[in-house]
PDB file of C-alpha atoms in Angstrom:
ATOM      1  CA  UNK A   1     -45.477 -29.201  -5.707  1.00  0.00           C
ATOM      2  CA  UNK A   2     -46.388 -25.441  -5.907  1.00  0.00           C
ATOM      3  CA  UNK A   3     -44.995 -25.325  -2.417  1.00  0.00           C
ATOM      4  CA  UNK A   4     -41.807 -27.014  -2.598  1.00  0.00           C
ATOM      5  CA  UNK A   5     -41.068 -24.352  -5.952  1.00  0.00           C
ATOM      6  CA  UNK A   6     -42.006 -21.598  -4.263  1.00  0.00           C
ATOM      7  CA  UNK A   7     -39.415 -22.657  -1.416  1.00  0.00           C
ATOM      8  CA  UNK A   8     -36.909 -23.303  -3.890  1.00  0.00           C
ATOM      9  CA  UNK A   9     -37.363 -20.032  -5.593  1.00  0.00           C
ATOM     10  CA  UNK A  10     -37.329 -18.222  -2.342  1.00  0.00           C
ATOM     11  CA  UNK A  11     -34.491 -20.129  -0.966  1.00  0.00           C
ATOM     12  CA  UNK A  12     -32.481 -19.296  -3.789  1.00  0.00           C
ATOM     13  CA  UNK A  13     -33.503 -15.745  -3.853  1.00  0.00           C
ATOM     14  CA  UNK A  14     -32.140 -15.138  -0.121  1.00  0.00           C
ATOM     15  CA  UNK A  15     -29.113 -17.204  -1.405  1.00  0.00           C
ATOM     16  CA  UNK A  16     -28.597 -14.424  -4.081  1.00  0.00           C
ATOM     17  CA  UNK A  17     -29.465 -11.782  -1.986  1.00  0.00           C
ATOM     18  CA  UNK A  18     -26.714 -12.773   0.942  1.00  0.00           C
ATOM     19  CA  UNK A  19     -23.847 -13.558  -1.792  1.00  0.00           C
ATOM     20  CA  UNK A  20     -24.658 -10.095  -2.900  1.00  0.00           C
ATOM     21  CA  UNK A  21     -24.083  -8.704   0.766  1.00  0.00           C
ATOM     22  CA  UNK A  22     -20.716 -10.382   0.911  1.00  0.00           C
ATOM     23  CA  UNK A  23     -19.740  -9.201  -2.742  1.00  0.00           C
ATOM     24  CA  UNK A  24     -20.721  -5.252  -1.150  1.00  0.00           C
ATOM     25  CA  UNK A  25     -18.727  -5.959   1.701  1.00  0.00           C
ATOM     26  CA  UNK A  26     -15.826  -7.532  -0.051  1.00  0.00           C
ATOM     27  CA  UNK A  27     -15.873  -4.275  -1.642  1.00  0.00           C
ATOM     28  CA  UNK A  28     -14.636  -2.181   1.180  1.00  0.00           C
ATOM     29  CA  UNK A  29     -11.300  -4.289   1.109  1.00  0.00           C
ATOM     30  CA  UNK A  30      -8.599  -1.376   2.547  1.00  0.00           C
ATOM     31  CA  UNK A  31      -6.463   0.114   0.186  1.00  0.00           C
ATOM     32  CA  UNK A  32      -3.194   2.077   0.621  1.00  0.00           C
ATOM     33  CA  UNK A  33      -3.388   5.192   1.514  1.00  0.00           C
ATOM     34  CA  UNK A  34      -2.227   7.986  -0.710  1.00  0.00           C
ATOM     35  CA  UNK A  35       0.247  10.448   0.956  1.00  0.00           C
ATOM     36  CA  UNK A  36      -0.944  14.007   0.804  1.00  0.00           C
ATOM     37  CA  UNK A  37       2.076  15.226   3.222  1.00  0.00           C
ATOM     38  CA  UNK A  38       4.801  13.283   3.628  1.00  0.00           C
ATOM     39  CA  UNK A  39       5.827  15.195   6.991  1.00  0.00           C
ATOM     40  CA  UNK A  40       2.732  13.816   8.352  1.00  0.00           C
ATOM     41  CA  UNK A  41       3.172  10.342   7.145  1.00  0.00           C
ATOM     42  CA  UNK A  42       6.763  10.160   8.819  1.00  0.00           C
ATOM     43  CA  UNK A  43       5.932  11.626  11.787  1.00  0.00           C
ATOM     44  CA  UNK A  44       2.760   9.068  11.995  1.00  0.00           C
ATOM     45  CA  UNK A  45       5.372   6.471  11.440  1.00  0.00           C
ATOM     46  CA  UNK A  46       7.456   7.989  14.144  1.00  0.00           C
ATOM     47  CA  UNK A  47       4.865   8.400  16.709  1.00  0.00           C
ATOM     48  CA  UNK A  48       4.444   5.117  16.494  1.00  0.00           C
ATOM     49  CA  UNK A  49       7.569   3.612  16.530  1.00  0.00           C
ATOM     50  CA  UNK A  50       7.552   2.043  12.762  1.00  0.00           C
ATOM     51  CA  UNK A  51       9.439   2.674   9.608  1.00  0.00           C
ATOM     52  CA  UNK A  52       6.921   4.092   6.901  1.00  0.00           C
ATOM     53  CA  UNK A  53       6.816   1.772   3.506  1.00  0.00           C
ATOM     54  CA  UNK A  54       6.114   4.195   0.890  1.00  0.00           C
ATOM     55  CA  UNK A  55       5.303   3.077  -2.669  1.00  0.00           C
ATOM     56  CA  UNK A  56       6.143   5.263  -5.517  1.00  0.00           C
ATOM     57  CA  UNK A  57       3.702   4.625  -8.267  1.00  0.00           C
ATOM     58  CA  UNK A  58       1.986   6.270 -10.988  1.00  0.00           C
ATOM     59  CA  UNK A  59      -1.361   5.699 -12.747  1.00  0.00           C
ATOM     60  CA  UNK A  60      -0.459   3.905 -15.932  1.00  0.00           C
ATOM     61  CA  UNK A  61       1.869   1.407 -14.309  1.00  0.00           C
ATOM     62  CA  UNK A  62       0.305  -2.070 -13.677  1.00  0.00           C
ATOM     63  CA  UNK A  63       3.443  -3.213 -12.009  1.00  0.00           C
ATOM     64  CA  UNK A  64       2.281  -0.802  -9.413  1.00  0.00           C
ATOM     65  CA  UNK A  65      -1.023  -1.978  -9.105  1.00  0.00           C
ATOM     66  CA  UNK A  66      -0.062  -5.343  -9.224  1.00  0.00           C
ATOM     67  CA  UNK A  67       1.999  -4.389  -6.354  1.00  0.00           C
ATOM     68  CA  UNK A  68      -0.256  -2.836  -4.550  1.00  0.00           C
ATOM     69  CA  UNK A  69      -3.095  -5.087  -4.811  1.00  0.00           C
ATOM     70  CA  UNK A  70      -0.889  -8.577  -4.727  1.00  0.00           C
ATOM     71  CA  UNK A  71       1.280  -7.434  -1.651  1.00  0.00           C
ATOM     72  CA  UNK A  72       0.664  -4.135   0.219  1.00  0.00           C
ATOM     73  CA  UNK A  73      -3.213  -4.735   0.289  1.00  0.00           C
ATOM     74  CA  UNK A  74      -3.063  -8.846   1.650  1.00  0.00           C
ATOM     75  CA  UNK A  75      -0.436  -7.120   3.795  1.00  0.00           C
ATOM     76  CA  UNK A  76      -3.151  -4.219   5.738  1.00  0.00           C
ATOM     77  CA  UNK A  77      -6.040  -6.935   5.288  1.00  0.00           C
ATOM     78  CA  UNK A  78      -3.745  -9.585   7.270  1.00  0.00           C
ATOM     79  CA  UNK A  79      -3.443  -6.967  10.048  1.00  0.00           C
ATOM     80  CA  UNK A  80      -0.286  -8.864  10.657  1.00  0.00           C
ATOM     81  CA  UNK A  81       1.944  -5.419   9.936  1.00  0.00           C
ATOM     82  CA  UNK A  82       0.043  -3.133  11.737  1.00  0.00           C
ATOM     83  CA  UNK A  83       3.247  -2.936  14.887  1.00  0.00           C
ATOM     84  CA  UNK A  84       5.698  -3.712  11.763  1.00  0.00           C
ATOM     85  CA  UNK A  85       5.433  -0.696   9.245  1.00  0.00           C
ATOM     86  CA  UNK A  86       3.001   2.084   8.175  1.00  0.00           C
ATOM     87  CA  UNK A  87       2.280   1.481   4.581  1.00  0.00           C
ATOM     88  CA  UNK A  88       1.509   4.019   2.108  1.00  0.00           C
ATOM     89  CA  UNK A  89       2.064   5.092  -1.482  1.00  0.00           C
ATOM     90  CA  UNK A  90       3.047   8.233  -3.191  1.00  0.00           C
ATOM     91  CA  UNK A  91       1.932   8.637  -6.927  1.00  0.00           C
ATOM     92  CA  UNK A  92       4.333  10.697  -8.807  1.00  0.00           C
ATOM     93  CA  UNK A  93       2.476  11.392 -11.892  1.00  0.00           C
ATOM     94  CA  UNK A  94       2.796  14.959 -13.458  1.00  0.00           C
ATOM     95  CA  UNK A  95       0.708  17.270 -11.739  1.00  0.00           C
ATOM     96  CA  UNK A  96       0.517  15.722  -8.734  1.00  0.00           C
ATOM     97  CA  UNK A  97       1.514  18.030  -5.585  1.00  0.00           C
ATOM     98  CA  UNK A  98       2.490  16.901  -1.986  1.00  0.00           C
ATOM     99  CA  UNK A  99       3.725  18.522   1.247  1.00  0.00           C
ATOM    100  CA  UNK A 100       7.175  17.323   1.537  1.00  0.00           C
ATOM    101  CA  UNK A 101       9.146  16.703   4.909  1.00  0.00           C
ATOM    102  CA  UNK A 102       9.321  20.059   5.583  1.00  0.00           C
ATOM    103  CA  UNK A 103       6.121  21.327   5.178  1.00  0.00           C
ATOM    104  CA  UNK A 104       6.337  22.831   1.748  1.00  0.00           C
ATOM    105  CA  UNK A 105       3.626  21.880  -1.235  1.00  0.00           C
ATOM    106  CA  UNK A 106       6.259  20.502  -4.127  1.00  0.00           C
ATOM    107  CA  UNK A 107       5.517  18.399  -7.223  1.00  0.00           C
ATOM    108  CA  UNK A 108       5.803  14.689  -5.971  1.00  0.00           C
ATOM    109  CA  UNK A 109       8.053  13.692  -9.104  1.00  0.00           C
ATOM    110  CA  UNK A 110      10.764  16.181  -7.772  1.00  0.00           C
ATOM    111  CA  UNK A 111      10.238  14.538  -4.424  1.00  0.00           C
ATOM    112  CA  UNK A 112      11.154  10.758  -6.186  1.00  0.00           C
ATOM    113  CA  UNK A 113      14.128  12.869  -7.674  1.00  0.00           C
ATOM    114  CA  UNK A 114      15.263  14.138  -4.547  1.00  0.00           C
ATOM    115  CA  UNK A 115      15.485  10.327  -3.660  1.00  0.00           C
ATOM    116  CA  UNK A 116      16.783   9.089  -6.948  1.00  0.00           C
ATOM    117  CA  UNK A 117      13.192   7.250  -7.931  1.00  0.00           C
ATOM    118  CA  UNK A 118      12.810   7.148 -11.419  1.00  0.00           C
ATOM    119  CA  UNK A 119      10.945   3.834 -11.784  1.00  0.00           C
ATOM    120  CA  UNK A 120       7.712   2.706 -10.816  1.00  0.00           C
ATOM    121  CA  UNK A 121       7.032   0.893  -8.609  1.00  0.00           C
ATOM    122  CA  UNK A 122       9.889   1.555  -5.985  1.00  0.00           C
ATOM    123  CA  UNK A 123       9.176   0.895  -2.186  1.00  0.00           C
ATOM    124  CA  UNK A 124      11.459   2.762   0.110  1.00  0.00           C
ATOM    125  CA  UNK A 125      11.490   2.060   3.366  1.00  0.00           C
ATOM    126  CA  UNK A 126      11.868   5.369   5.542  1.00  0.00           C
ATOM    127  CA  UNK A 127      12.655   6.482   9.068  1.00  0.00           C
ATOM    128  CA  UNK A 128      11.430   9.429  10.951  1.00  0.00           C
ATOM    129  CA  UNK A 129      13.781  12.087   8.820  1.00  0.00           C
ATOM    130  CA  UNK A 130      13.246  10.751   5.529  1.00  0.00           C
ATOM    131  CA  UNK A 131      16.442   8.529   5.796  1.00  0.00           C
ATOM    132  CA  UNK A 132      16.318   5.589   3.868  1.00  0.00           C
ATOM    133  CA  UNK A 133      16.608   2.020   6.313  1.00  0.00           C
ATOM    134  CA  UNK A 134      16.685  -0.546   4.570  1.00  0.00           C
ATOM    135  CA  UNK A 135      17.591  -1.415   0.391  1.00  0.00           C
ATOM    136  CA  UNK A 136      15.191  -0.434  -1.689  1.00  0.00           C
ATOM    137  CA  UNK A 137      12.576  -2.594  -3.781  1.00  0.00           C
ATOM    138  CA  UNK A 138      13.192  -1.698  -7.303  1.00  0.00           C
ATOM    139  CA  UNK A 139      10.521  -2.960  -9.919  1.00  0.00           C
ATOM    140  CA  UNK A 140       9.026  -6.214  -9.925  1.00  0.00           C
ATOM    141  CA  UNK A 141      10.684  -9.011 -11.462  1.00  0.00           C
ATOM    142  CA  UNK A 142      10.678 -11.974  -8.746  1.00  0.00           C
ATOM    143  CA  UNK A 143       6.748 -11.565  -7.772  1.00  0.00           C
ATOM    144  CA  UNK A 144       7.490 -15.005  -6.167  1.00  0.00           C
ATOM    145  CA  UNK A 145       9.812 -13.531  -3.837  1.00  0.00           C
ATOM    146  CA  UNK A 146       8.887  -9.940  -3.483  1.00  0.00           C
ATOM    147  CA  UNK A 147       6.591 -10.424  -0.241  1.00  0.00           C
ATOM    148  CA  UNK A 148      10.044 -12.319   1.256  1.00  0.00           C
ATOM    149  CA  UNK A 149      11.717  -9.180  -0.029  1.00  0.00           C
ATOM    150  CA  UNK A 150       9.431  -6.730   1.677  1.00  0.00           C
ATOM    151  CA  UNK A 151       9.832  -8.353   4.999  1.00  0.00           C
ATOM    152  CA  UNK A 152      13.486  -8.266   4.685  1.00  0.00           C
ATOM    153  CA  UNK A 153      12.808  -4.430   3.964  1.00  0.00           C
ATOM    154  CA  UNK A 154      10.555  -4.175   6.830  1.00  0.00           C
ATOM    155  CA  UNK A 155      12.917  -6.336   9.008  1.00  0.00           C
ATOM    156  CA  UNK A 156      16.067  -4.131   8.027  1.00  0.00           C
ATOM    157  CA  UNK A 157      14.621  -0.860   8.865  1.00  0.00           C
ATOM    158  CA  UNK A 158      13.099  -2.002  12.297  1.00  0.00           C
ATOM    159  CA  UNK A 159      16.350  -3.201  13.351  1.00  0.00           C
ATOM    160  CA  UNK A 160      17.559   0.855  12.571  1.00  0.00           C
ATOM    161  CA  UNK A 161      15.395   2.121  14.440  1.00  0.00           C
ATOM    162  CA  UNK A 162      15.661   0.168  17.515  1.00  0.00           C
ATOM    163  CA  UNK A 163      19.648   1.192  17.364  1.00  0.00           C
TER     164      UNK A 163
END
């Protein structure tokens, strides 16, 4: 009897200690980068060949995080839009500063202005000067058809750049 508990106890220990291994591991899920220059991120995009997604958000916004962790994360995990789109986001809180596309450290709210962003979330989807390919995602309001949306996006501004 002693025997059989002391299996059971260690069974269940190892059992505890491997779901605790996957939990670790689950937490190094990717996560969207944050642009620091935004002439690197297009020219990344343009190296290789792909539009670049970029996500205005700010810190307060849960639309943005629900965004970010409902869509754009599934979407790097999948690895399904790696040859589609370079994905990253660009939080325009106050205070914030980012090299813009030509090389100069700005405030990242005057960069949204600059492209007429004044809600969060807002996904534009841009080619390699900046220009704007394909409609922009505006809020979230249909989160049962905002992935469809995205791909249209993504779909839209490939078909740009291969003119």
């Amino acid at each position: 009897m002693v025997k059989q508990a002391f299996k059971f106890i260690t069974g269940g220990l190892l059992l505890l200690w491997l779901l605790g291994q996957a939990a670790a591991g689950a937490g190094t899920r990717p996560e969207v980068q944050q642009v620091q220059s935004l002439e690197q991120a297009t020219r990344e995009a343009a190296e290789r060949g792909l539009p670049l997604l970029l996500a205005f958000s700010s810190h307060h916004c849960t639309y943005c995080e629900q965004v970010e962790q409902d869509f754009l994360v599934p979407m790097l995990i999948s690895g399904d839009y790696e040859d589609r789109v370079l994905i990253r986001k660009l939080n325009i809180d106050a205070g914030v500063m980012v090299e813009d596309l030509q090389g100069e450290i700005r405030p990242a709210r005057r960069i949204a202005d600059e492209y007429g962003v004044d809600m969060t979330p807002t996904l534009l989807f841009l080619g390699p000067g900046g220009e704007e390919l394909a409609k922009r995602i505006v809020g979230l309001l249909t989160p049962d058809f905002y992935g469809g949306y995205i791909d249209r996006g993504i779909d839209t501004a490939n078909a740009a750049l291969d003119q």
